[in-house]
Coordinates of C-alpha atoms and ligand atoms in Angstrom, one line a residue:
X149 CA -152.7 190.2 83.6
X150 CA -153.3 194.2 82.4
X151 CA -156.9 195.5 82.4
X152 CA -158.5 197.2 79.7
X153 CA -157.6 200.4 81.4
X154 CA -154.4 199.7 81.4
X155 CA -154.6 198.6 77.8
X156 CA -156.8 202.2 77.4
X157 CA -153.8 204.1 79.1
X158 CA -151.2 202.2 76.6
X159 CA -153.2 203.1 73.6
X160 CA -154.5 206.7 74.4
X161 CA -151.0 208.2 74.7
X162 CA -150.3 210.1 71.9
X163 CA -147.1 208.2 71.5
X164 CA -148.1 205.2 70.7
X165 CA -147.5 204.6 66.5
X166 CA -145.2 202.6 65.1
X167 CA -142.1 204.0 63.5
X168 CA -140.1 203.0 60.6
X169 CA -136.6 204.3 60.7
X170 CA -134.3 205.1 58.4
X171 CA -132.2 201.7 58.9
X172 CA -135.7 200.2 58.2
X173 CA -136.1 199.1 61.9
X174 CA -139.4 198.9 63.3
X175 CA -140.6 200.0 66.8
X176 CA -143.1 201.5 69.1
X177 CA -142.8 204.8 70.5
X178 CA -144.2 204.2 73.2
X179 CA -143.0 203.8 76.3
X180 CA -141.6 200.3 77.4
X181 CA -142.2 200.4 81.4
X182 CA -146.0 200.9 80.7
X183 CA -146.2 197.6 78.8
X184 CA -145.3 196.3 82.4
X185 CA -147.5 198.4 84.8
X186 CA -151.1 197.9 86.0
X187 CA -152.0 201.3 87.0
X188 CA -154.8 202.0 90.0
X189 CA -158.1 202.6 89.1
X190 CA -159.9 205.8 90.1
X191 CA -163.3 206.5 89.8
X192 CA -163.8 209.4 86.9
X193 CA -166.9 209.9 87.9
X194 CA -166.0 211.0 91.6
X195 CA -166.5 215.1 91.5
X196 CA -164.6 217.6 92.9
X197 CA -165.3 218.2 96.3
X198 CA -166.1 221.7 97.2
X199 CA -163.0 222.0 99.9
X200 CA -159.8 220.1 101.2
X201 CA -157.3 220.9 103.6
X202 CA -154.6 220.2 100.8
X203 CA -154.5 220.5 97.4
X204 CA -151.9 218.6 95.7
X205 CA -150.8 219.4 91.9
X206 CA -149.3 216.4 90.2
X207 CA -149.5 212.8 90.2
X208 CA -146.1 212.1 90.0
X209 CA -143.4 210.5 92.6
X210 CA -143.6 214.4 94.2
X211 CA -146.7 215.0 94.6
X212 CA -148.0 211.0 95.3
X213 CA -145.2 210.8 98.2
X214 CA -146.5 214.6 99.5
X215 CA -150.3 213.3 99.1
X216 CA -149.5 210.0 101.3
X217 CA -147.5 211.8 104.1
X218 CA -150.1 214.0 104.4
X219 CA -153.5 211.7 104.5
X220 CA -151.8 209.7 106.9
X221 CA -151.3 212.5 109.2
X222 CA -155.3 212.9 108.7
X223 CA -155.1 216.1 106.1
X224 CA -158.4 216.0 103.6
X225 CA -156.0 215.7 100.5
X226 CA -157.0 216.2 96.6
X227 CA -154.4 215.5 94.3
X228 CA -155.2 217.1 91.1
X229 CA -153.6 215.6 88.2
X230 CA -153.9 216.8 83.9
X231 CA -153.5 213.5 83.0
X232 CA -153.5 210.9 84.6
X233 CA -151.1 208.4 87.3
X234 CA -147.8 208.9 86.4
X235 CA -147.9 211.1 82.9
X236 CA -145.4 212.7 83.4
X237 CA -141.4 212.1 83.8
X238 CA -142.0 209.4 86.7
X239 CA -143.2 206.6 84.4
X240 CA -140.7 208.0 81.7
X241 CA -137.3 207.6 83.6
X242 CA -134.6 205.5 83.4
X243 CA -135.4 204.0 86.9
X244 CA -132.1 204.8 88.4
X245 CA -132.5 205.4 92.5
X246 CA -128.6 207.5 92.4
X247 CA -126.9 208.8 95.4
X248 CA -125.5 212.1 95.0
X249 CA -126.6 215.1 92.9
X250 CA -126.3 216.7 90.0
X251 CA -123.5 218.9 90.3
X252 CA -119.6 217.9 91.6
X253 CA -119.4 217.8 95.4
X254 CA -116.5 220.6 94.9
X255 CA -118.8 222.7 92.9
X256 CA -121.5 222.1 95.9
X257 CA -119.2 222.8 98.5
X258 CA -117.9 226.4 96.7
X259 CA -121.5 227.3 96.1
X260 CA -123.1 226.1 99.8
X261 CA -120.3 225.4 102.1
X262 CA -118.8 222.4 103.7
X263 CA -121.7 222.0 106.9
X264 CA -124.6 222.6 104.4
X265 CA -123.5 220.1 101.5
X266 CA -122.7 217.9 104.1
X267 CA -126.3 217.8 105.0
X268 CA -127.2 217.8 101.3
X269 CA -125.2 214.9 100.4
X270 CA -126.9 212.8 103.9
X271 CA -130.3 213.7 102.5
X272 CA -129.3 212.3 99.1
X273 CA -128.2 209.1 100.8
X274 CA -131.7 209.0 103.2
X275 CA -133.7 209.6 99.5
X276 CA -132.4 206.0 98.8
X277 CA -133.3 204.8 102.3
X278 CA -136.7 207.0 101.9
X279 CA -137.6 204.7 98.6
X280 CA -136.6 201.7 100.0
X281 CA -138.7 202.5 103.0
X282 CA -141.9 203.1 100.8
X283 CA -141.4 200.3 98.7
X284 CA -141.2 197.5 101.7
X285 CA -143.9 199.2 103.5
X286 CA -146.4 199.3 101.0
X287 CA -145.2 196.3 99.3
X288 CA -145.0 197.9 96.1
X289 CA -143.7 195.3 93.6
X290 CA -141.1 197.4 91.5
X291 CA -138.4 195.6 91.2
X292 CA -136.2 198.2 93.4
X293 CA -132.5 196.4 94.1
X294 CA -129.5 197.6 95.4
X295 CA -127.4 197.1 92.2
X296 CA -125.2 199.8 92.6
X297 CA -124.5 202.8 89.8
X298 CA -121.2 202.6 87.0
X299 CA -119.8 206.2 86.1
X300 CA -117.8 205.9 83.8
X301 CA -115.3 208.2 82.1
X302 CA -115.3 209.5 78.6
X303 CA -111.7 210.9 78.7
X304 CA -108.4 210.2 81.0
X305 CA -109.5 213.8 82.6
X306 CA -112.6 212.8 83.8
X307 CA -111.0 209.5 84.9
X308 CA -108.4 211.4 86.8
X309 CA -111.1 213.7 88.6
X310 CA -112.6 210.1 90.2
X311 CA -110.1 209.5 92.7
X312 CA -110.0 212.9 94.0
X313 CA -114.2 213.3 93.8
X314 CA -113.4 210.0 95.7
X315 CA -111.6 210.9 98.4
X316 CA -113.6 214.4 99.2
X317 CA -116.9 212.2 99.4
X318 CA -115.1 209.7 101.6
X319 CA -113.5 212.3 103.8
X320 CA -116.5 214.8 104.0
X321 CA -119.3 213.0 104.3
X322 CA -118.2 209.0 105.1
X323 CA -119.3 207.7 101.7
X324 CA -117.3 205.1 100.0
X325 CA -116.7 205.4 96.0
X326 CA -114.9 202.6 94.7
X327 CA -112.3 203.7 91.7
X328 CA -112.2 201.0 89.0
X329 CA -109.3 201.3 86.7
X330 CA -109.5 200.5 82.8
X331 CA -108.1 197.2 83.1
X332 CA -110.5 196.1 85.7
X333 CA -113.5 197.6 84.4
X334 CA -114.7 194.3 82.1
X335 CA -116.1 193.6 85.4
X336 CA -118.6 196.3 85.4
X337 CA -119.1 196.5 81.9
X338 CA -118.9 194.8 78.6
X339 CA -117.2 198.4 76.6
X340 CA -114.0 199.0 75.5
X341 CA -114.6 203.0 74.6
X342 CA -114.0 204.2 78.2
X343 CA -111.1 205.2 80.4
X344 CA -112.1 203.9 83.7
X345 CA -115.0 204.1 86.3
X346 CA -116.0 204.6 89.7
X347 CA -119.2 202.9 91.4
X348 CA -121.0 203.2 94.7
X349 CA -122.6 200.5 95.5
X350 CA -125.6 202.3 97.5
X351 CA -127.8 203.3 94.3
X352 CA -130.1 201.0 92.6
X353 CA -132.9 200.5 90.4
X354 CA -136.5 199.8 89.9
X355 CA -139.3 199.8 87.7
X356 CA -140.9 203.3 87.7
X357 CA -143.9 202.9 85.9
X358 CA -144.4 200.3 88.8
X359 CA -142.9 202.6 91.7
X360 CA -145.6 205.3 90.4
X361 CA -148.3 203.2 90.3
X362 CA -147.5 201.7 94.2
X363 CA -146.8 205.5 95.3
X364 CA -150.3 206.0 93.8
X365 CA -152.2 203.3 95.5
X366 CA -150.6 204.2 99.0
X367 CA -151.3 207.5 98.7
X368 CA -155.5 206.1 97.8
X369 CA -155.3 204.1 100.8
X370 CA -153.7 206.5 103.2
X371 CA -157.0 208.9 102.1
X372 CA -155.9 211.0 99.3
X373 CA -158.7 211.2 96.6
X374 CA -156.6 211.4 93.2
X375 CA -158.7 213.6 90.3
X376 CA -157.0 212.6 86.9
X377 CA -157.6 214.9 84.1
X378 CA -157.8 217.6 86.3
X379 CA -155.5 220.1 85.2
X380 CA -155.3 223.2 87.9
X381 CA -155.6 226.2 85.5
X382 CA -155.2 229.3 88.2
X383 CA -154.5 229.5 91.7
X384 CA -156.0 232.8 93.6
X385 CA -155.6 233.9 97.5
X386 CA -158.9 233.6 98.8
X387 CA -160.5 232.9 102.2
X388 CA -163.7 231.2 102.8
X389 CA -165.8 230.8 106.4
X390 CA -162.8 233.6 107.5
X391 CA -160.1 231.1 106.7
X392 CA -157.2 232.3 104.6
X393 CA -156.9 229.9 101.7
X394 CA -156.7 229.3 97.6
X395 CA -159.0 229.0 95.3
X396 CA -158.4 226.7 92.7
X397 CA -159.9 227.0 89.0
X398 CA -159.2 223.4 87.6
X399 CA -160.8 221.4 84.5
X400 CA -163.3 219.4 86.5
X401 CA -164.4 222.5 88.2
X402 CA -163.6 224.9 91.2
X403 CA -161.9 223.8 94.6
X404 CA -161.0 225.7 97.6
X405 CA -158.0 224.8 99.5
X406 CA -156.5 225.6 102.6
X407 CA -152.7 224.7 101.3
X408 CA -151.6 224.2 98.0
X409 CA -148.5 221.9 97.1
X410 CA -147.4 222.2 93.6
X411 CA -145.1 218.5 92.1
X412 CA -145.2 219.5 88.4
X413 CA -141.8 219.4 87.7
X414 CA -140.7 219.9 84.0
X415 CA -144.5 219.9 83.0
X416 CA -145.1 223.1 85.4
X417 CA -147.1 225.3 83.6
X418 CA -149.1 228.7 83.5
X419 CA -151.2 227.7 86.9
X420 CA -147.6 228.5 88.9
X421 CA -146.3 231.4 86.6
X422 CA -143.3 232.4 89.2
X423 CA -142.3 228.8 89.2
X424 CA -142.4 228.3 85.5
X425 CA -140.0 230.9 85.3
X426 CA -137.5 229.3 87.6
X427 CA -137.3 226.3 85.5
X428 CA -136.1 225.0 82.2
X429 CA -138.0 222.4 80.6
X430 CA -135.1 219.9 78.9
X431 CA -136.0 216.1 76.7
X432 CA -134.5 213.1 77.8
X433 CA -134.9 210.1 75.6
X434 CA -135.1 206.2 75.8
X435 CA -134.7 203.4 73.5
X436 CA -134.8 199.7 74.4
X437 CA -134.0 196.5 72.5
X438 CA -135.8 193.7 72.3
X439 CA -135.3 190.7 75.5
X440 CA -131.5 189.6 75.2
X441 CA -129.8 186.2 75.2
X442 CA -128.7 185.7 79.1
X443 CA -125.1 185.5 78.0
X444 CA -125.1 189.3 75.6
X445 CA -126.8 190.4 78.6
X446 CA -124.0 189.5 81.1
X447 CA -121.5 190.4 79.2
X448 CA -122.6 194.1 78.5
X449 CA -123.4 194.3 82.3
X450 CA -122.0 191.6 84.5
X451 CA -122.9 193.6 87.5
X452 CA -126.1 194.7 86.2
X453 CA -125.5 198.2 87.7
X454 CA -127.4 201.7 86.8
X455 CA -124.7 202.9 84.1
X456 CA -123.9 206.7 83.0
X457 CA -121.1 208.6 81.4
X458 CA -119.1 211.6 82.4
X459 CA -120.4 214.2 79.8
X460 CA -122.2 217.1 80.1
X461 CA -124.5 215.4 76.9
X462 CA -124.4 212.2 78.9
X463 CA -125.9 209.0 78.1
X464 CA -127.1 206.7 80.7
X465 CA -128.4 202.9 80.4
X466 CA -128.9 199.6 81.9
X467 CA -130.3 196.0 81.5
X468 CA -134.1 195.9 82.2
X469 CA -135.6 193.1 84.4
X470 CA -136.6 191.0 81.4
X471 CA -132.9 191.8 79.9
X472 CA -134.0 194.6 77.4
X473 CA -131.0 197.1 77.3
X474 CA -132.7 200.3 78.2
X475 CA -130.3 203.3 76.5
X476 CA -131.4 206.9 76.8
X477 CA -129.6 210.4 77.0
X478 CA -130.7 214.2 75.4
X479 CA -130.6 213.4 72.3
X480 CA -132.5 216.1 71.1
X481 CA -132.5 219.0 73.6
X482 CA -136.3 220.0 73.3
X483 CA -139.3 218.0 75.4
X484 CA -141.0 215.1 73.6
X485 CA -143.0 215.4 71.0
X486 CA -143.7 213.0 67.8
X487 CA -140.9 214.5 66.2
X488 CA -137.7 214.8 68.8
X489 CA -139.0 211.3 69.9
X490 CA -138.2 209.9 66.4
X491 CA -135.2 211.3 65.6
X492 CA -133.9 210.6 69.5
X493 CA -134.7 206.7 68.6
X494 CA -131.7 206.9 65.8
X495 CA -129.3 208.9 67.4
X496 CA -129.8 207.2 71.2
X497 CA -128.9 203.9 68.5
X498 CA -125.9 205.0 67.2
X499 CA -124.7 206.0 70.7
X500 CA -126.0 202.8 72.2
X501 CA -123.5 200.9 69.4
X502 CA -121.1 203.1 70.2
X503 CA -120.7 201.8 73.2
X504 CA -121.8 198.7 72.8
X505 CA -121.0 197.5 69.5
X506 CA -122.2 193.9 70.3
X507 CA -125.8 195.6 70.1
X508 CA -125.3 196.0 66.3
X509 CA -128.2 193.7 65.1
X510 CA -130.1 193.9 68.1
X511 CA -133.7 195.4 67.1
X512 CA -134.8 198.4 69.1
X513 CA -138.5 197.5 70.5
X514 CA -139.2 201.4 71.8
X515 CA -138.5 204.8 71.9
X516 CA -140.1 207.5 74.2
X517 CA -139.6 210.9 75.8
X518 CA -139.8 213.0 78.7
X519 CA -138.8 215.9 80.6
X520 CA -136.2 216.8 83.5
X521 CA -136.9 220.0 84.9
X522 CA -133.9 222.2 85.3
X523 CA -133.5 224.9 87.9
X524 CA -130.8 227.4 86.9
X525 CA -128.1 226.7 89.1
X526 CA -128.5 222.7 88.5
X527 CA -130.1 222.3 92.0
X528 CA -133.3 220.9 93.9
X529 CA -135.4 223.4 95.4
X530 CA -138.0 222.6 97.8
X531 CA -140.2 225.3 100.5
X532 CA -142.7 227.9 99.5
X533 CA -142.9 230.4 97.0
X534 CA -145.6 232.9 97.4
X535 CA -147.2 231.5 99.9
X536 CA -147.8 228.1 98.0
X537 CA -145.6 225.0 99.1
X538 CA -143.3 223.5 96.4
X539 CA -140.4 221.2 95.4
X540 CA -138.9 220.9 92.0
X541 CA -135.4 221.2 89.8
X542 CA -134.2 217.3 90.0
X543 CA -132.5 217.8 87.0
X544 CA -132.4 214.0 85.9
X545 CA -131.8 212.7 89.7
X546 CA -135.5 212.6 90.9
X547 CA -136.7 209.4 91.2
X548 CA -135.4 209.0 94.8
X549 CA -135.0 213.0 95.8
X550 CA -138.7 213.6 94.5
X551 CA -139.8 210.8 96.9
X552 CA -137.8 212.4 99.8
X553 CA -138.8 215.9 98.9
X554 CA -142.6 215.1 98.5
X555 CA -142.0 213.4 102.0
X556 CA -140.4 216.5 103.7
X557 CA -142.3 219.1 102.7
X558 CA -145.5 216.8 103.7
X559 CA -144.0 216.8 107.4
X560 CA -143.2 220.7 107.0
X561 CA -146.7 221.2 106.4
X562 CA -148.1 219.2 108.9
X563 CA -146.2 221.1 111.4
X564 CA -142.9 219.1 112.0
X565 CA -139.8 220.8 111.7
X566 CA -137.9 218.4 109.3
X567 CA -134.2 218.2 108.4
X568 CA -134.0 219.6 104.2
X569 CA -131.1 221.6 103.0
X570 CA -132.6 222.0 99.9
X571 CA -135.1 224.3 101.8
X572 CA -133.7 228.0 101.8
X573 CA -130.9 227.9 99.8
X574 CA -131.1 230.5 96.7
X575 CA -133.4 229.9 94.1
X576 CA -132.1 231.8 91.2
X577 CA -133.9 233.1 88.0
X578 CA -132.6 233.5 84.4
X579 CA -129.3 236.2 84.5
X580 CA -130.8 239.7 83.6
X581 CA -134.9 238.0 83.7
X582 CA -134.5 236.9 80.3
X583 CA -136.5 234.0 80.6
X584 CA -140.6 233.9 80.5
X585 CA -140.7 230.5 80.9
X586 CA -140.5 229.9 77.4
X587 CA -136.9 228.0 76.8
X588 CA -136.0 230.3 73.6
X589 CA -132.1 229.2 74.1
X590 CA -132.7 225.6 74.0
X591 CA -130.7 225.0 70.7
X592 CA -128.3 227.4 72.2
X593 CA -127.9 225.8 75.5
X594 CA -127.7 222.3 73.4
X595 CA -124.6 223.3 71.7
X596 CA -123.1 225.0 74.4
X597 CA -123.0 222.0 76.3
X598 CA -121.7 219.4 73.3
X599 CA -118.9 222.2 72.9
X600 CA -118.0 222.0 76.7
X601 CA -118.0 218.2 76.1
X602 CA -115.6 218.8 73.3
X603 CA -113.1 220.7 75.1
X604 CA -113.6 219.7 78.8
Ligands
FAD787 C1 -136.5 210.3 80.1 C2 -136.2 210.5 81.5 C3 -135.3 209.7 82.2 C4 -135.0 210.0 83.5 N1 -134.2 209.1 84.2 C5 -134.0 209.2 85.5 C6 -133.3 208.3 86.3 O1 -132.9 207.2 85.8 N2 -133.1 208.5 87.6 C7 -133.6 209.6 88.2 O2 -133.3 209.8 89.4 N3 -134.3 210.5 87.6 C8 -134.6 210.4 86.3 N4 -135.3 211.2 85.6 C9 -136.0 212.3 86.3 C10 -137.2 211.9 87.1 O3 -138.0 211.1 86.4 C11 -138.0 213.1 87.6 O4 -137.1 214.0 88.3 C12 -139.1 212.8 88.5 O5 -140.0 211.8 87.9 C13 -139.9 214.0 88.9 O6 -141.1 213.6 89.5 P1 -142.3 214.7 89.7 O7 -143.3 214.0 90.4 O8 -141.7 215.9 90.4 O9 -142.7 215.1 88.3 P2 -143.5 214.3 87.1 O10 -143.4 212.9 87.3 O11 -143.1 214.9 85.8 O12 -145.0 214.7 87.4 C14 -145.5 216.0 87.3 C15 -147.0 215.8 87.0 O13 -147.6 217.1 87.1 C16 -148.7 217.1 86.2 N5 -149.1 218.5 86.0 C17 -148.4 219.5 85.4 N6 -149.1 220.7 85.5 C18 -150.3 220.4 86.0 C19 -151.5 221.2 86.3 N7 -151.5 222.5 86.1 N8 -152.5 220.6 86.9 C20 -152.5 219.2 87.2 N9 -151.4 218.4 86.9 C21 -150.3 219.0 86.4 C22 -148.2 216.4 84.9 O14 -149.2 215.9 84.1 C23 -147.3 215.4 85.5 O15 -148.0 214.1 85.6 C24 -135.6 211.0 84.2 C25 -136.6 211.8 83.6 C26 -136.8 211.6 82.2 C27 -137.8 212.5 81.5

C-alpha cells in the first residue's frame, strides 16, 4: 500500500530511531500518523518558475487550503515549502477538529466585545463546517467523524466554571454544551481522577497526516505547483515590468511574486522577521500505545470523543482509528528535538497512567514532537503585515481554524470581501519588546504555567 517515497519520507525524518526508556520499553520516535499516510508525489525536478501571481510559504493545512482557494480562482500559485507535505505541525497534531478557541469565552468577550466574539465564536463553528466541506468535496479519505470533544475537569473549580461557560455559550452565541456530572461521566470516559465534564457534540476528529496529504493533492489539482525543499530565505519589495511585487530569495533559486502569503506557523523563521517576533514557538508531544483489545478500548472511551483536561499544562488524547490510545500534552516546554522528544515519551506515560491506569502494561509504540505557535495574547491572527498576507497563532486549535483561515484570506486576496474577525483585531508584541524571536523565557513561561495549575 505505501510507496517507496513514502517509505523515503518515514525514514528520512530525523526522528526516526528507536528508543529504549528507562522502564526498558521500546518504541519509535517517529511519528505514528505517517505510518498511515501516502503522501502526493511532486516532481523535484520541476524548477522554479521565474514569476507567479502568488507565492505561498508553507505546506501545511494554512498554506495548502490558501494555495487551493486561490488556483481555483485561476491565481498562478507557487507554494514553497522547506521540507516537504506536511513537515510541520499538521501531520504532528492530535487530529482534534474543536469548536471554540483557546481562551474562555468571558476572557474573549472582556478583551473583544460581545458583537465581535460573537462573530469569532460563528467562524470557529464554520472552521468545522469549512473541513468537513473540504474533506467531502475532494474526497479526502481522513477518517474525519463527528465524535464530539470531552473536557474534562481537573478540580471541583474548574467543574463549577462548566455550567456557567455553558450557559454564556448557549445564551450568546446558540451553542449547546452539554454538562456531564461525575457520576455520569463513565459514559464518556473510562477515569476515575476527574470531577466532571462537559462535551459538545459538534467537534471531531480525523487523521491529519491524511487530511494534509488530501489538502495537498487538491491544492495540485486546483493548479498550485508545490516546491518542497524550498525554504524562502528573504522576502524584498520589488517591482518588475512596472508591477509592484516581491522578490523571493529561496533554496531552489530566485522567484518574483506579485503577493506573498506566509502559513509557517510555529516554524516561522528569519524570512518574516516581524512575524517571528509576534510569535512563540511552544512543543507539544505525542505518545501512542500499541492497537488495543476492542473491549480496553471501549471502556477508556465509550464515546470515542477528542478528550482534553482543564489545565493550563493540559493533556489531551483519544483512541486512534486502529484503537492505539493517542496521549500527548507539553511535556517539555521547548520544540522537538531528539532530546525533549525522549524525555516527553516518559513523562506523557506517566500522565497517560495517570489517567488511565488500565494502560499500565500497555507498550507505547511512538513518541513524536511538534510545535504550536503562540501569539501573545493566546489568539489567531490573520490579514497583512507589511504589506505581505498572513495567518498564524492557533495556539493548539488549528487544525480546523488554519483550514478556514487559509480559506479566507485566499477569498481576501482574490478580491472578495469575506466575513473574519480574526482580521484586525490587535496583534500584540512581547510587553516592553523583549522578545527577538528567540523564546529565552521558555523554562520561565513553563513553570509559570504548572504554578497557575497549582493554585488555580
Ligand atoms: C503535537 C501537536 C498536537 C496538536 N494537536 C492539535 C489538535 O489535536 N487539534 C488542533 O486543532 N490543533 C492541534 N495542533 C495545532 C495544529 O497542528 C496547528 O495549529 C496547525 O497544523 C498549523 O498549521 P499551519 O499550516 O499553519 O502550520 P504547519 O503545519 O506547522 O506548517 C508550516 C510549514 O511552514 C514551513 N516553513 C516554515 N518556514 C518556511 C520557509 N521559510 N520557507 C518554506 N517553508 C517554510 C514548515 O516546514 C512547515 O511545514 C497540534 C500541534 C502539535 C505540534
Amino acid at each position: 500500500m505505501y510507496c517507496w517515497r513514502a517509505l523515503g519520507r518515514m525514514l528520512g525524518r530525523p526522528q526516526v530511531v528507536c528508543v529504549r526508556t528507562r522502564n526498558s520499553m521500546s518504541l519509535q520516535e517517529h511519528n505514528y500518523w505517517l505510518t498511515t499516510t501516502e503522501f502526493p508525489a511532486v516532481d523535484a525536478s520541476q524548477a522554479i518558475p521565474e514569476a507567479v501571481d502568488v507565492a505561498v510559504i508553507g505546506a501545511g493545512f494554512t498554506g495548502l487550503s490558501a494555495a487551493r482557494t486561490l488556483a481555483q480562482r485561476g491565481a498562478k500559485v507557487a507554494v514553497l515549502e522547506s521540507e516537504t507535505i506536511g513537515w510541520g505541525a499538521s501531520s504532528r497534531n492530535g487530529g482534534m477538529v474543536l469548536t471554540g478557541m483557546k481562551l474562555g469565552v468571558n476572557k474573549l468577550i472582556s478583551m473583544y466585545g460581545r458583537e465581535r466574539t460573537q462573530r469569532m465564536y460563528a467562524a470557529s463553528l464554520a472552521s468545522l463546517d469549512c473541513v468537513e466541506q473540504i474533506v467531502r468535496e475532494e474526497k479526502i479519505d481522513c477518517d474525519f467523524a463527528r465524535c464530539g470533544h470531552l473536557e474534562v475537569a481537573c478540580k471541583q473549580k474548574h467543574f463549577d466554571d462548566y455550567a456557567r461557560q455553558a450557559e454564556v455559550i448557549a445564551r450568546e452565541f446558540d451553542h449547546t454544551l452539554r454538562v456531564v456530572q461525575r457520576h455520569e461521566l463513565s459514559a464518556e470516559i473510562g477515569s476515575t481522577i476527574y470531577y466532571g465534564g462537559m462535551v459538545d457534540e459538534v467537534s471531531a476528529g480525523c487523521n491529519p497526516a491524511r487530511y494534509v496529504a488530501g489538502l495537498g493533492r487538491a491544492a495540485m489539482k486546483a493548479g498550485a505547483q508545490i516546491y518542497e525543499h524550498a525554504r524562502a530565505e528573504s522576502i524584498v519589495r520589488e517591482s518588475r515590468q512596472g508591477e509592484l511585487g516581491w522578490k523571493l530569495e529561496t533554496s531552489r533559486g530566485p522567484l518574483w511574486a506579485h503577493e506573498v502569503f506566509v502559513g509557517t506557523s510555529g516554524y516561522t523563521g528569519r524570512a518574516t522577521p516581524a512575524l517571528k517576533k509576534k510569535l512563540i514557538p511552544i512543543g507539544s508531544f505525542i505518545i501512542t500505545t500499541e492497537v488495543l483489545p476492542e473491549a480496553l478500548a471501549r471502556e477508556l472511551s465509550p464515546r470515542n470523543r477528542m478528550i482534553y483536561d482543564s489545565k493550563n499544562f493540559l493533556y489531551y488524547y483519544r483512541l486512534t482509528p486502529d484503537r492505539r490510545m493517542l496521549f500527548g500534552g507539553r511535556a517539555a516546554f521547548f520544540p522537538e528535538t531528539d532530546q525533549t522528544v525522549r524525555q516527553s515519551a516518559g513523562i506523557l506515560r506517566r500522565g497517560m497512567i495517570d489517567v488511565y491506569p488500565q494502560l499500565s502494561d500497555a507498550k507505547i509504540e511512538y513518541v513524536w514532537g511538534g510545535t504550536l505557535d503562540f501569539a501573545f495574547d493566546i489568539m489567531p491572527h490573520a490579514g497583512q503585515m507589511n504589506g505581505m498576507y498572513y495567518a498564524v497563532g492557533y495556539a493548539g486549535h488549528g487544525v480546523a481554524m488554519a483550514t478556514y483561515q487559509g480559506q479566507k484570506i485566499a477569498e481576501l486576496m482574490a478580491g472578495d470581501k469575506p466575513e473574519n474577525p480574526f482580521v484586525g483585531i490587535p496583534f500584540p508584541g512581547a510587553p516592553l519588546g523583549m522578545y527577538n524571536g528567540n523564546p529565552w523565557f521558555l523554562p520561565f513561561a513553563g513553570a509559570w504555567y504548572k504554578l497557575l495549575d497549582w493554585v488555580s
